[in-house]
């Protein structure tokens, strides 16, 4: 890497989705503007630009090798001109001296610093032994190291594990349950509320019906509060509400929290769950930027801060930070919480899509709404591929926003989930349910009934309002 004297110095902390998007976008923007940047990226782990999202599918056996999950290797980043330092943890952010101190004892000076340190899985006390080490067989799902450990736990251990417990019924829990069940393990999900708390409970219950049909047990309204270990110290069971559930392995999917210690110690303000609070250009202080799972972005619809740690946001926020710090113009226009997942085990294939606030969040915001659920099919009813699909739509019922589409949730068979993007686009651009009713959406028998299921639901709600 040739760095000429006087190049603006950018330090990025964290070399995954948000950090590497910011680093490359900064270089692209600087090149387009004919300026020069020296970009250093500090990463505590040994992996960069990997798809955490693909780990459950790797564990399930759908993805053959971990290399398949790496979008860009360290070598490719370095070839692009980035000074990438793996195995290097940033331990202090000095906003006065404008330096980042590392665990290697270096002090790396910067003109701009991008905080892209992600989120850490929540590890309950019971998941650790008295010395603070993880109980063997109990593990989170976050990094490629976790993925490797899961492959080892399931494939190498003798006798092979037979029973799995998944703690948490969010999408990571659901995807890990899918992986365990597909590998033939007796699988139980234990979750505090209904499955998928990002859905309204009625839609979560629909999802649960499908999951239970596959043979995976779901214990709702239960809190895992302890672990039973054998003489070898490895997990044998978890306890929940006085009950024991046998387990040879336990996956932790009980949520994540922003890793914002660096900025917190430097005096940067944090939000309700401890995330950074950037402006629409991802700036948290002069020359300090934050992006990805370590922030609390605002919602596009209501402007309130939320914590929605998703890769789809991380890359966009990183891109905005990289563009702006290099002198370009960009803004992040908020989140509406669009997300999809699936659960495919044996004959069961259920997909989930959601966008917009939940009923509970809308109540918290004081928004008056009406909603309804429509049952339809993913293709014309006479086609062999037609599968059931339930679409819940929610619209505002009061004030100038009356009729405005606020949220859509989908639970259905193959071909259901990505229909959420139609709804997300409509919400993004402020459409009413009546607007969606008239949208020019596609139709042919293998793909949809004459009226698209999202459109049917909006039409019915528009008629009722
Ligand atoms: C199992 C799983 C499935 C997922 N599936 C989906 C999905 O289907 N769709 C979706 O949109 N999102 C999904 N996500 C979420 C997505 O992976 C994250 O939103 C995304 O990785 C966030 O990127 P990030 O760069 O902000 O943070 P991270 O990916 O967490 O990267 C942060 C990096 O910073 C490094 N770091 C932290 N602190 C320091 C420090 N002090 N010094 C140096 N380095 C540091 C970490 O080692 C890490 O590599 C999934 C996540 C998981 C775990």
Coordinates of C-alpha atoms and ligand atoms in Angstrom, one line a residue:
X1 CA 0.0 0.0 0.0
X2 CA 1.5 3.3 -1.0
X3 CA 0.3 6.2 1.1
X4 CA 1.4 9.6 0.0
X5 CA 2.0 12.3 2.6
X6 CA -1.1 14.2 3.4
X7 CA -3.7 11.6 2.5
X8 CA -6.7 11.9 4.7
X9 CA -6.6 9.0 7.3
X10 CA -9.6 6.8 7.9
X11 CA -9.7 4.2 10.5
X12 CA -12.5 1.6 10.4
X13 CA -13.2 -0.6 13.5
X14 CA -14.8 -3.8 12.5
X15 CA -14.3 -5.6 9.2
X16 CA -17.6 -7.1 8.4
X17 CA -20.7 -5.9 6.6
X18 CA -20.9 -2.3 7.7
X19 CA -17.1 -1.7 8.2
X20 CA -16.0 -3.1 4.8
X21 CA -18.9 -1.4 3.0
X22 CA -17.7 1.9 4.5
X23 CA -14.0 1.2 3.7
X24 CA -14.6 0.4 0.0
X25 CA -17.2 3.1 -0.6
X26 CA -14.8 5.7 0.9
X27 CA -12.1 4.6 -1.5
X28 CA -14.5 4.6 -4.5
X29 CA -15.8 8.1 -3.6
X30 CA -12.3 9.5 -3.1
X31 CA -11.2 8.0 -6.4
X32 CA -14.2 9.5 -8.2
X33 CA -13.4 12.9 -6.6
X34 CA -9.7 12.7 -7.3
X35 CA -8.7 12.8 -3.7
X36 CA -6.6 10.4 -1.7
X37 CA -7.5 8.4 1.4
X38 CA -5.4 6.0 3.6
X39 CA -7.8 3.4 5.0
X40 CA -6.9 1.2 7.9
X41 CA -9.3 -1.4 9.2
X42 CA -8.9 -3.0 12.6
X43 CA -10.6 -6.4 13.2
X44 CA -10.4 -8.5 16.3
X45 CA -11.3 -11.7 14.6
X46 CA -9.7 -13.6 11.8
X47 CA -12.5 -13.3 9.3
X48 CA -13.7 -10.4 7.2
X49 CA -16.8 -9.8 5.1
X50 CA -18.4 -13.1 6.0
X51 CA -22.1 -13.9 5.9
X52 CA -23.3 -14.6 9.5
X53 CA -26.7 -15.0 7.8
X54 CA -25.4 -18.1 6.0
X55 CA -24.2 -19.9 9.2
X56 CA -27.5 -21.8 9.9
X57 CA -27.5 -23.1 6.3
X58 CA -23.9 -24.2 6.7
X59 CA -24.8 -26.0 9.9
X60 CA -27.8 -27.6 8.2
X61 CA -25.5 -28.9 5.4
X62 CA -26.9 -26.6 2.6
X63 CA -23.6 -24.7 2.3
X64 CA -20.7 -27.0 1.7
X65 CA -17.7 -25.0 3.0
X66 CA -17.1 -22.0 5.2
X67 CA -15.2 -20.3 2.4
X68 CA -18.5 -20.1 0.5
X69 CA -19.7 -17.7 3.2
X70 CA -16.8 -15.3 2.7
X71 CA -17.8 -12.5 0.2
X72 CA -14.4 -10.9 0.0
X73 CA -11.1 -12.3 1.5
X74 CA -8.6 -10.4 3.4
X75 CA -6.3 -10.6 0.3
X76 CA -9.0 -9.0 -1.9
X77 CA -9.4 -6.1 0.6
X78 CA -5.7 -5.5 0.8
X79 CA -5.4 -5.7 -3.0
X80 CA -8.0 -2.9 -3.1
X81 CA -5.6 -0.7 -1.1
X82 CA -6.9 -1.3 2.4
X83 CA -4.5 -1.7 5.3
X84 CA -6.5 -4.6 7.0
X85 CA -5.2 -5.7 10.4
X86 CA -6.8 -8.9 11.5
X87 CA -6.5 -10.2 15.1
X88 CA -6.3 -6.5 16.2
X89 CA -8.8 -5.2 18.7
X90 CA -9.4 -1.5 19.2
X91 CA -9.2 -0.9 22.9
X92 CA -9.6 2.9 23.2
X93 CA -11.0 5.7 21.1
X94 CA -9.2 9.0 21.9
X95 CA -11.3 11.8 20.4
X96 CA -8.9 14.5 21.6
X97 CA -5.7 13.0 20.2
X98 CA -7.7 11.5 17.3
X99 CA -6.2 8.1 17.7
X100 CA -7.4 4.6 18.1
X101 CA -5.3 2.4 20.5
X102 CA -5.1 -1.3 19.8
X103 CA -4.3 -4.3 21.9
X104 CA -1.1 -4.6 19.9
X105 CA 0.1 -1.4 21.6
X106 CA -0.3 0.8 18.5
X107 CA -1.9 4.1 18.4
X108 CA -3.4 4.6 15.0
X109 CA -4.1 8.3 14.1
X110 CA -7.2 9.2 12.2
X111 CA -9.0 12.2 10.6
X112 CA -12.2 10.1 10.4
X113 CA -13.1 7.0 12.3
X114 CA -15.9 4.6 11.5
X115 CA -17.4 2.5 14.3
X116 CA -18.7 -0.7 12.8
X117 CA -18.3 -3.1 15.8
X118 CA -21.6 -4.9 15.4
X119 CA -23.6 -6.6 18.1
X120 CA -22.7 -9.4 20.6
X121 CA -25.0 -12.3 21.4
X122 CA -26.6 -12.1 24.8
X123 CA -25.1 -14.9 26.9
X124 CA -27.1 -15.6 30.1
X125 CA -25.1 -16.4 33.3
X126 CA -26.4 -20.0 33.3
X127 CA -24.6 -20.6 30.0
X128 CA -21.2 -20.1 31.7
X129 CA -19.4 -22.3 34.2
X130 CA -18.2 -20.9 37.5
X131 CA -14.9 -19.9 35.8
X132 CA -16.8 -17.9 33.3
X133 CA -16.2 -20.3 30.4
X134 CA -19.1 -21.4 28.1
X135 CA -20.7 -24.7 29.3
X136 CA -19.6 -27.3 26.7
X137 CA -22.4 -27.9 24.3
X138 CA -23.9 -24.5 24.8
X139 CA -23.1 -21.8 22.2
X140 CA -24.3 -18.7 20.4
X141 CA -24.5 -18.4 16.6
X142 CA -22.7 -15.3 15.4
X143 CA -19.3 -15.7 14.0
X144 CA -17.6 -18.2 11.6
X145 CA -15.8 -19.5 14.7
X146 CA -19.3 -20.3 16.2
X147 CA -20.2 -22.0 12.9
X148 CA -17.1 -24.1 13.0
X149 CA -17.8 -25.0 16.6
X150 CA -21.3 -26.1 15.7
X151 CA -20.1 -28.2 12.8
X152 CA -17.6 -29.9 15.2
X153 CA -20.2 -30.4 18.0
X154 CA -22.7 -32.0 15.6
X155 CA -20.3 -34.0 13.5
X156 CA -17.2 -35.0 15.5
X157 CA -18.5 -35.6 19.0
X158 CA -18.9 -39.3 20.0
X159 CA -21.6 -40.2 20.8
X160 CA -23.2 -37.7 18.4
X161 CA -25.7 -35.3 20.0
X162 CA -29.4 -36.5 19.7
X163 CA -31.3 -33.7 21.4
X164 CA -31.1 -30.0 20.7
X165 CA -32.6 -27.1 22.6
X166 CA -32.8 -23.6 21.0
X167 CA -33.2 -20.7 23.4
X168 CA -35.1 -17.9 21.7
X169 CA -37.8 -18.0 19.0
X170 CA -36.5 -15.2 16.7
X171 CA -35.3 -15.8 13.2
X172 CA -31.8 -17.1 14.3
X173 CA -33.5 -19.5 16.7
X174 CA -35.9 -20.7 14.0
X175 CA -33.1 -21.1 11.5
X176 CA -30.9 -23.1 13.9
X177 CA -33.9 -25.3 14.8
X178 CA -34.4 -26.0 11.1
X179 CA -30.7 -26.9 10.9
X180 CA -30.8 -29.3 13.9
X181 CA -34.1 -30.9 12.8
X182 CA -32.7 -31.4 9.3
X183 CA -29.7 -33.1 10.8
X184 CA -32.0 -35.5 12.6
X185 CA -31.8 -34.1 16.1
X186 CA -34.8 -34.1 18.4
X187 CA -35.3 -30.3 18.6
X188 CA -37.1 -28.0 21.0
X189 CA -37.5 -24.3 20.8
X190 CA -38.0 -22.5 24.1
X191 CA -39.2 -18.9 23.8
X192 CA -40.4 -16.3 26.2
X193 CA -43.4 -15.2 24.2
X194 CA -44.9 -16.4 20.9
X195 CA -42.5 -17.6 18.2
X196 CA -41.0 -14.7 16.3
X197 CA -41.6 -11.7 18.5
X198 CA -41.1 -9.5 15.5
X199 CA -44.5 -10.7 14.3
X200 CA -47.9 -10.0 16.0
X201 CA -48.8 -12.9 18.2
X202 CA -51.6 -14.1 15.9
X203 CA -49.2 -14.4 13.0
X204 CA -46.5 -16.0 15.3
X205 CA -49.1 -18.6 16.3
X206 CA -49.7 -19.4 12.6
X207 CA -46.0 -19.9 12.1
X208 CA -45.9 -22.1 15.2
X209 CA -48.6 -24.4 13.9
X210 CA -46.4 -25.2 10.9
X211 CA -43.2 -25.6 12.9
X212 CA -44.9 -28.0 15.3
X213 CA -46.2 -30.1 12.4
X214 CA -42.6 -30.8 11.4
X215 CA -41.9 -32.5 14.8
X216 CA -40.0 -29.6 16.3
X217 CA -41.4 -28.9 19.8
X218 CA -42.1 -25.3 20.7
X219 CA -42.4 -24.1 24.4
X220 CA -43.8 -20.6 24.4
X221 CA -44.1 -18.4 27.5
X222 CA -41.1 -20.2 29.0
X223 CA -37.8 -18.8 30.2
X224 CA -34.7 -21.0 30.3
X225 CA -33.2 -20.3 33.7
X226 CA -30.5 -22.9 34.2
X227 CA -28.5 -25.8 32.8
X228 CA -27.9 -29.3 34.1
X229 CA -24.5 -30.7 33.3
X230 CA -23.0 -34.2 33.5
X231 CA -19.8 -35.3 35.2
X232 CA -17.8 -34.2 32.2
X233 CA -19.2 -30.7 32.6
X234 CA -21.1 -30.8 29.3
X235 CA -24.8 -29.9 29.1
X236 CA -27.4 -32.6 29.7
X237 CA -30.6 -30.5 30.0
X238 CA -31.9 -27.0 30.5
X239 CA -34.4 -26.0 33.1
X240 CA -37.3 -23.7 32.3
X241 CA -40.0 -22.8 34.9
X242 CA -39.1 -25.8 37.1
X243 CA -39.1 -28.2 34.2
X244 CA -36.1 -30.0 32.7
X245 CA -35.7 -30.3 28.9
X246 CA -33.0 -32.8 27.9
X247 CA -30.4 -31.4 25.6
X248 CA -27.0 -32.6 24.3
X249 CA -26.6 -29.2 22.6
X250 CA -28.1 -25.8 23.3
X251 CA -28.1 -22.9 20.8
X252 CA -28.4 -19.4 22.2
X253 CA -30.7 -17.2 20.1
X254 CA -31.8 -14.9 22.9
X255 CA -30.9 -11.7 21.1
X256 CA -27.9 -9.4 20.7
X257 CA -26.8 -6.1 22.1
X258 CA -24.8 -3.3 20.4
X259 CA -21.1 -3.4 21.0
X260 CA -20.5 0.2 21.7
X261 CA -18.0 0.1 24.6
X262 CA -15.4 2.0 22.6
X263 CA -17.6 5.0 21.9
X264 CA -19.3 4.9 25.3
X265 CA -15.9 5.2 27.1
X266 CA -15.1 8.1 24.7
X267 CA -18.3 9.9 25.9
X268 CA -20.4 9.4 22.8
X269 CA -24.2 9.3 23.5
X270 CA -25.9 6.0 23.4
X271 CA -29.6 5.0 23.0
X272 CA -32.1 2.9 24.9
X273 CA -30.3 -0.4 24.3
X274 CA -26.8 1.0 24.1
X275 CA -26.5 1.7 20.4
X276 CA -24.9 4.8 18.8
X277 CA -27.3 7.4 17.6
X278 CA -26.1 8.6 14.2
X279 CA -27.6 11.4 12.1
X280 CA -29.0 10.5 8.6
X281 CA -25.4 10.7 7.3
X282 CA -24.2 8.1 9.9
X283 CA -22.3 10.8 11.8
X284 CA -22.1 10.5 15.6
X285 CA -19.6 13.3 16.2
X286 CA -17.3 15.5 14.2
X287 CA -15.3 13.0 12.0
X288 CA -16.8 10.0 13.9
X289 CA -19.2 7.7 12.0
X290 CA -21.2 4.6 13.1
X291 CA -23.0 2.0 11.0
X292 CA -24.5 -1.5 11.3
X293 CA -25.5 -3.5 14.3
X294 CA -23.9 -1.1 16.8
X295 CA -26.4 1.7 16.1
X296 CA -30.0 2.5 16.8
X297 CA -31.4 3.9 13.5
X298 CA -34.6 5.8 13.2
X299 CA -37.7 4.4 11.5
X300 CA -38.7 6.0 8.3
X301 CA -42.4 6.1 9.2
X302 CA -42.3 7.6 12.7
X303 CA -38.8 8.8 13.3
X304 CA -38.4 6.9 16.5
X305 CA -35.1 5.1 17.3
X306 CA -35.2 1.3 17.1
X307 CA -32.7 -1.5 17.3
X308 CA -33.1 -3.7 14.2
X309 CA -29.7 -5.5 13.7
X310 CA -29.9 -6.7 10.1
X311 CA -27.2 -7.1 7.4
X312 CA -29.4 -5.4 4.8
X313 CA -29.2 -2.2 6.9
X314 CA -25.5 -2.6 7.8
X315 CA -24.3 -2.5 4.2
X316 CA -26.4 0.5 3.3
X317 CA -25.4 2.5 6.4
X318 CA -21.7 1.6 5.8
X319 CA -22.1 2.9 2.2
X320 CA -23.5 6.2 3.4
X321 CA -20.8 6.7 6.0
X322 CA -18.1 5.9 3.4
X323 CA -19.5 8.2 0.8
X324 CA -20.0 11.2 3.2
X325 CA -16.6 10.9 5.0
X326 CA -14.9 11.0 1.6
X327 CA -16.7 14.2 0.6
X328 CA -19.7 12.7 -1.3
X329 CA -23.4 13.1 -0.6
X330 CA -25.6 10.4 0.7
X331 CA -28.2 9.7 3.4
X332 CA -29.7 6.8 5.2
X333 CA -33.5 7.2 5.0
X334 CA -34.4 5.0 8.0
X335 CA -35.6 1.5 8.5
X336 CA -39.1 -0.1 8.3
X337 CA -37.9 -3.5 9.6
X338 CA -38.3 -5.5 6.5
X339 CA -37.2 -9.1 7.1
X340 CA -37.8 -12.6 5.7
X341 CA -37.0 -16.1 6.9
X342 CA -38.1 -19.7 6.3
X343 CA -38.4 -23.0 8.1
X344 CA -38.1 -26.1 5.9
X345 CA -38.1 -29.5 7.6
X346 CA -39.5 -32.7 6.0
X347 CA -42.8 -31.9 4.3
X348 CA -43.1 -28.6 6.1
X349 CA -42.1 -25.5 4.2
X350 CA -43.2 -22.2 5.8
X351 CA -41.9 -18.8 4.9
X352 CA -42.2 -15.5 6.9
X353 CA -42.1 -11.9 5.8
X354 CA -42.6 -8.8 7.9
X355 CA -42.3 -5.1 7.4
X356 CA -43.4 -2.1 9.5
X357 CA -44.0 -1.8 13.2
X358 CA -45.8 -4.6 15.2
X359 CA -49.3 -3.9 16.7
X360 CA -47.6 -3.5 20.0
X361 CA -45.1 -0.9 18.7
X362 CA -47.9 1.0 17.0
X363 CA -49.9 1.0 20.3
X364 CA -46.7 2.3 22.0
X365 CA -46.5 5.1 19.4
X366 CA -50.2 6.0 20.0
X367 CA -51.2 5.3 16.4
X368 CA -54.8 4.3 15.8
X369 CA -54.9 1.4 13.4
X370 CA -57.1 -1.2 11.9
X371 CA -55.8 -4.5 10.6
X372 CA -57.1 -7.7 9.0
X373 CA -55.7 -11.1 7.9
X374 CA -56.5 -12.5 4.5
X375 CA -56.0 -16.2 3.6
X376 CA -55.2 -16.8 -0.1
X377 CA -52.8 -18.9 -2.2
X378 CA -49.4 -18.2 -3.7
X379 CA -50.5 -19.2 -7.2
X380 CA -53.9 -19.7 -8.9
X381 CA -55.8 -22.3 -6.9
X382 CA -55.8 -24.8 -9.7
X383 CA -52.0 -24.9 -10.1
X384 CA -50.1 -27.7 -8.4
X385 CA -47.7 -25.1 -6.8
X386 CA -50.5 -23.2 -5.1
X387 CA -49.7 -23.0 -1.4
X388 CA -51.6 -21.3 1.4
X389 CA -50.5 -17.7 2.4
X390 CA -51.8 -15.5 5.2
X391 CA -51.3 -11.8 4.8
X392 CA -51.9 -9.4 7.7
X393 CA -52.2 -5.7 6.8
X394 CA -52.4 -2.8 9.1
X395 CA -53.3 0.8 8.2
X396 CA -53.8 4.1 10.1
X397 CA -57.4 5.0 10.8
X398 CA -57.2 8.5 12.2
X399 CA -55.9 11.9 11.2
X400 CA -54.2 12.9 7.9
X401 CA -52.5 9.5 7.8
X402 CA -55.9 7.7 7.6
X403 CA -55.7 4.8 5.2
X404 CA -51.9 4.8 5.1
X405 CA -50.4 1.3 5.0
X406 CA -48.2 0.9 8.1
X407 CA -47.3 -2.8 8.4
X408 CA -47.6 -6.1 6.6
X409 CA -46.9 -9.6 7.9
X410 CA -46.9 -12.8 5.8
X411 CA -46.8 -16.5 6.8
X412 CA -47.2 -19.0 4.1
X413 CA -45.9 -21.7 1.8
X414 CA -43.2 -21.6 -0.9
X415 CA -43.1 -18.3 -2.7
X416 CA -44.6 -16.3 0.2
X417 CA -41.8 -14.4 1.9
X418 CA -40.4 -12.2 -0.8
X419 CA -43.9 -10.8 -1.5
X420 CA -43.2 -8.7 1.5
X421 CA -41.0 -6.5 -0.7
X422 CA -44.1 -5.2 -2.6
X423 CA -45.5 -4.1 0.8
X424 CA -42.2 -2.7 1.9
X425 CA -42.0 -0.6 -1.3
X426 CA -45.5 0.7 -0.7
X427 CA -44.8 1.6 2.9
X428 CA -41.5 3.2 2.0
X429 CA -43.2 5.6 -0.5
X430 CA -46.1 6.3 1.9
X431 CA -48.9 4.5 0.0
X432 CA -52.4 4.0 1.4
X433 CA -54.1 0.6 1.3
X434 CA -56.3 2.0 -1.6
X435 CA -53.1 3.0 -3.5
X436 CA -51.8 -0.6 -3.2
X437 CA -55.2 -2.0 -4.4
X438 CA -54.6 -0.2 -7.7
X439 CA -50.9 -1.0 -8.2
X440 CA -49.9 -2.7 -11.4
X441 CA -48.6 -6.0 -10.0
X442 CA -47.9 -9.1 -12.1
X443 CA -50.1 -12.1 -12.5
X444 CA -49.8 -15.5 -14.2
X445 CA -51.2 -18.7 -12.8
X446 CA -47.9 -20.3 -11.5
X447 CA -47.0 -17.1 -9.6
X448 CA -50.2 -15.6 -8.2
X449 CA -54.0 -15.6 -8.1
X450 CA -55.4 -12.8 -10.4
X451 CA -55.2 -10.5 -7.4
X452 CA -51.8 -10.7 -5.6
X453 CA -52.3 -11.8 -2.0
X454 CA -50.8 -8.6 -0.6
X455 CA -53.2 -6.6 -2.9
X456 CA -56.2 -8.7 -1.8
X457 CA -55.5 -7.9 1.8
X458 CA -55.1 -4.2 1.1
X459 CA -58.2 -4.1 -1.0
X460 CA -60.3 -5.7 1.8
X461 CA -58.9 -3.3 4.4
X462 CA -59.5 -0.3 2.1
X463 CA -63.1 -1.4 1.6
X464 CA -63.6 -1.5 5.4
X465 CA -62.0 1.8 6.2
Ligands
LIG1 C1 -27.0 -16.5 12.4 C2 -27.3 -15.2 11.8 C3 -28.2 -15.1 10.8 C4 -28.5 -13.8 10.2 N1 -29.3 -13.7 9.2 C5 -29.6 -12.5 8.6 C6 -30.5 -12.4 7.5 O1 -30.9 -13.4 7.0 N2 -30.7 -11.2 7.0 C7 -30.1 -10.0 7.5 O2 -30.4 -8.9 7.0 N3 -29.3 -10.1 8.6 C8 -29.0 -11.3 9.1 N4 -28.2 -11.4 10.2 C9 -27.6 -10.2 10.8 C10 -26.4 -9.7 10.1 O3 -25.4 -10.8 10.1 C11 -25.8 -8.5 10.8 O4 -26.8 -7.5 10.8 C12 -24.6 -8.0 10.2 O5 -23.5 -8.9 10.2 C13 -24.1 -6.7 10.9 O6 -22.9 -6.3 10.3 P1 -22.0 -5.3 11.1 O7 -20.8 -5.1 10.2 O8 -22.7 -4.2 11.7 O9 -21.5 -6.2 12.4 P2 -20.8 -7.6 12.6 O10 -21.1 -8.5 11.4 O11 -21.1 -8.0 13.9 O12 -19.2 -7.2 12.5 C14 -18.6 -6.4 13.5 C15 -17.2 -6.7 13.4 O13 -16.5 -5.9 14.3 C16 -15.5 -6.6 15.0 N5 -15.2 -5.9 16.3 C17 -16.0 -5.6 17.3 N6 -15.4 -4.9 18.2 C18 -14.1 -4.7 17.8 C19 -13.0 -4.0 18.3 N7 -13.1 -3.3 19.5 N8 -11.9 -4.0 17.6 C20 -11.8 -4.6 16.4 N9 -12.8 -5.3 15.8 C21 -14.0 -5.3 16.5 C22 -16.1 -8.0 15.2 O14 -15.1 -9.0 15.4 C23 -16.9 -8.2 13.9 O15 -16.1 -8.9 12.9 C24 -27.9 -12.6 10.8 C25 -27.0 -12.8 11.8 C26 -26.7 -14.0 12.4 C27 -25.8 -14.1 13.5

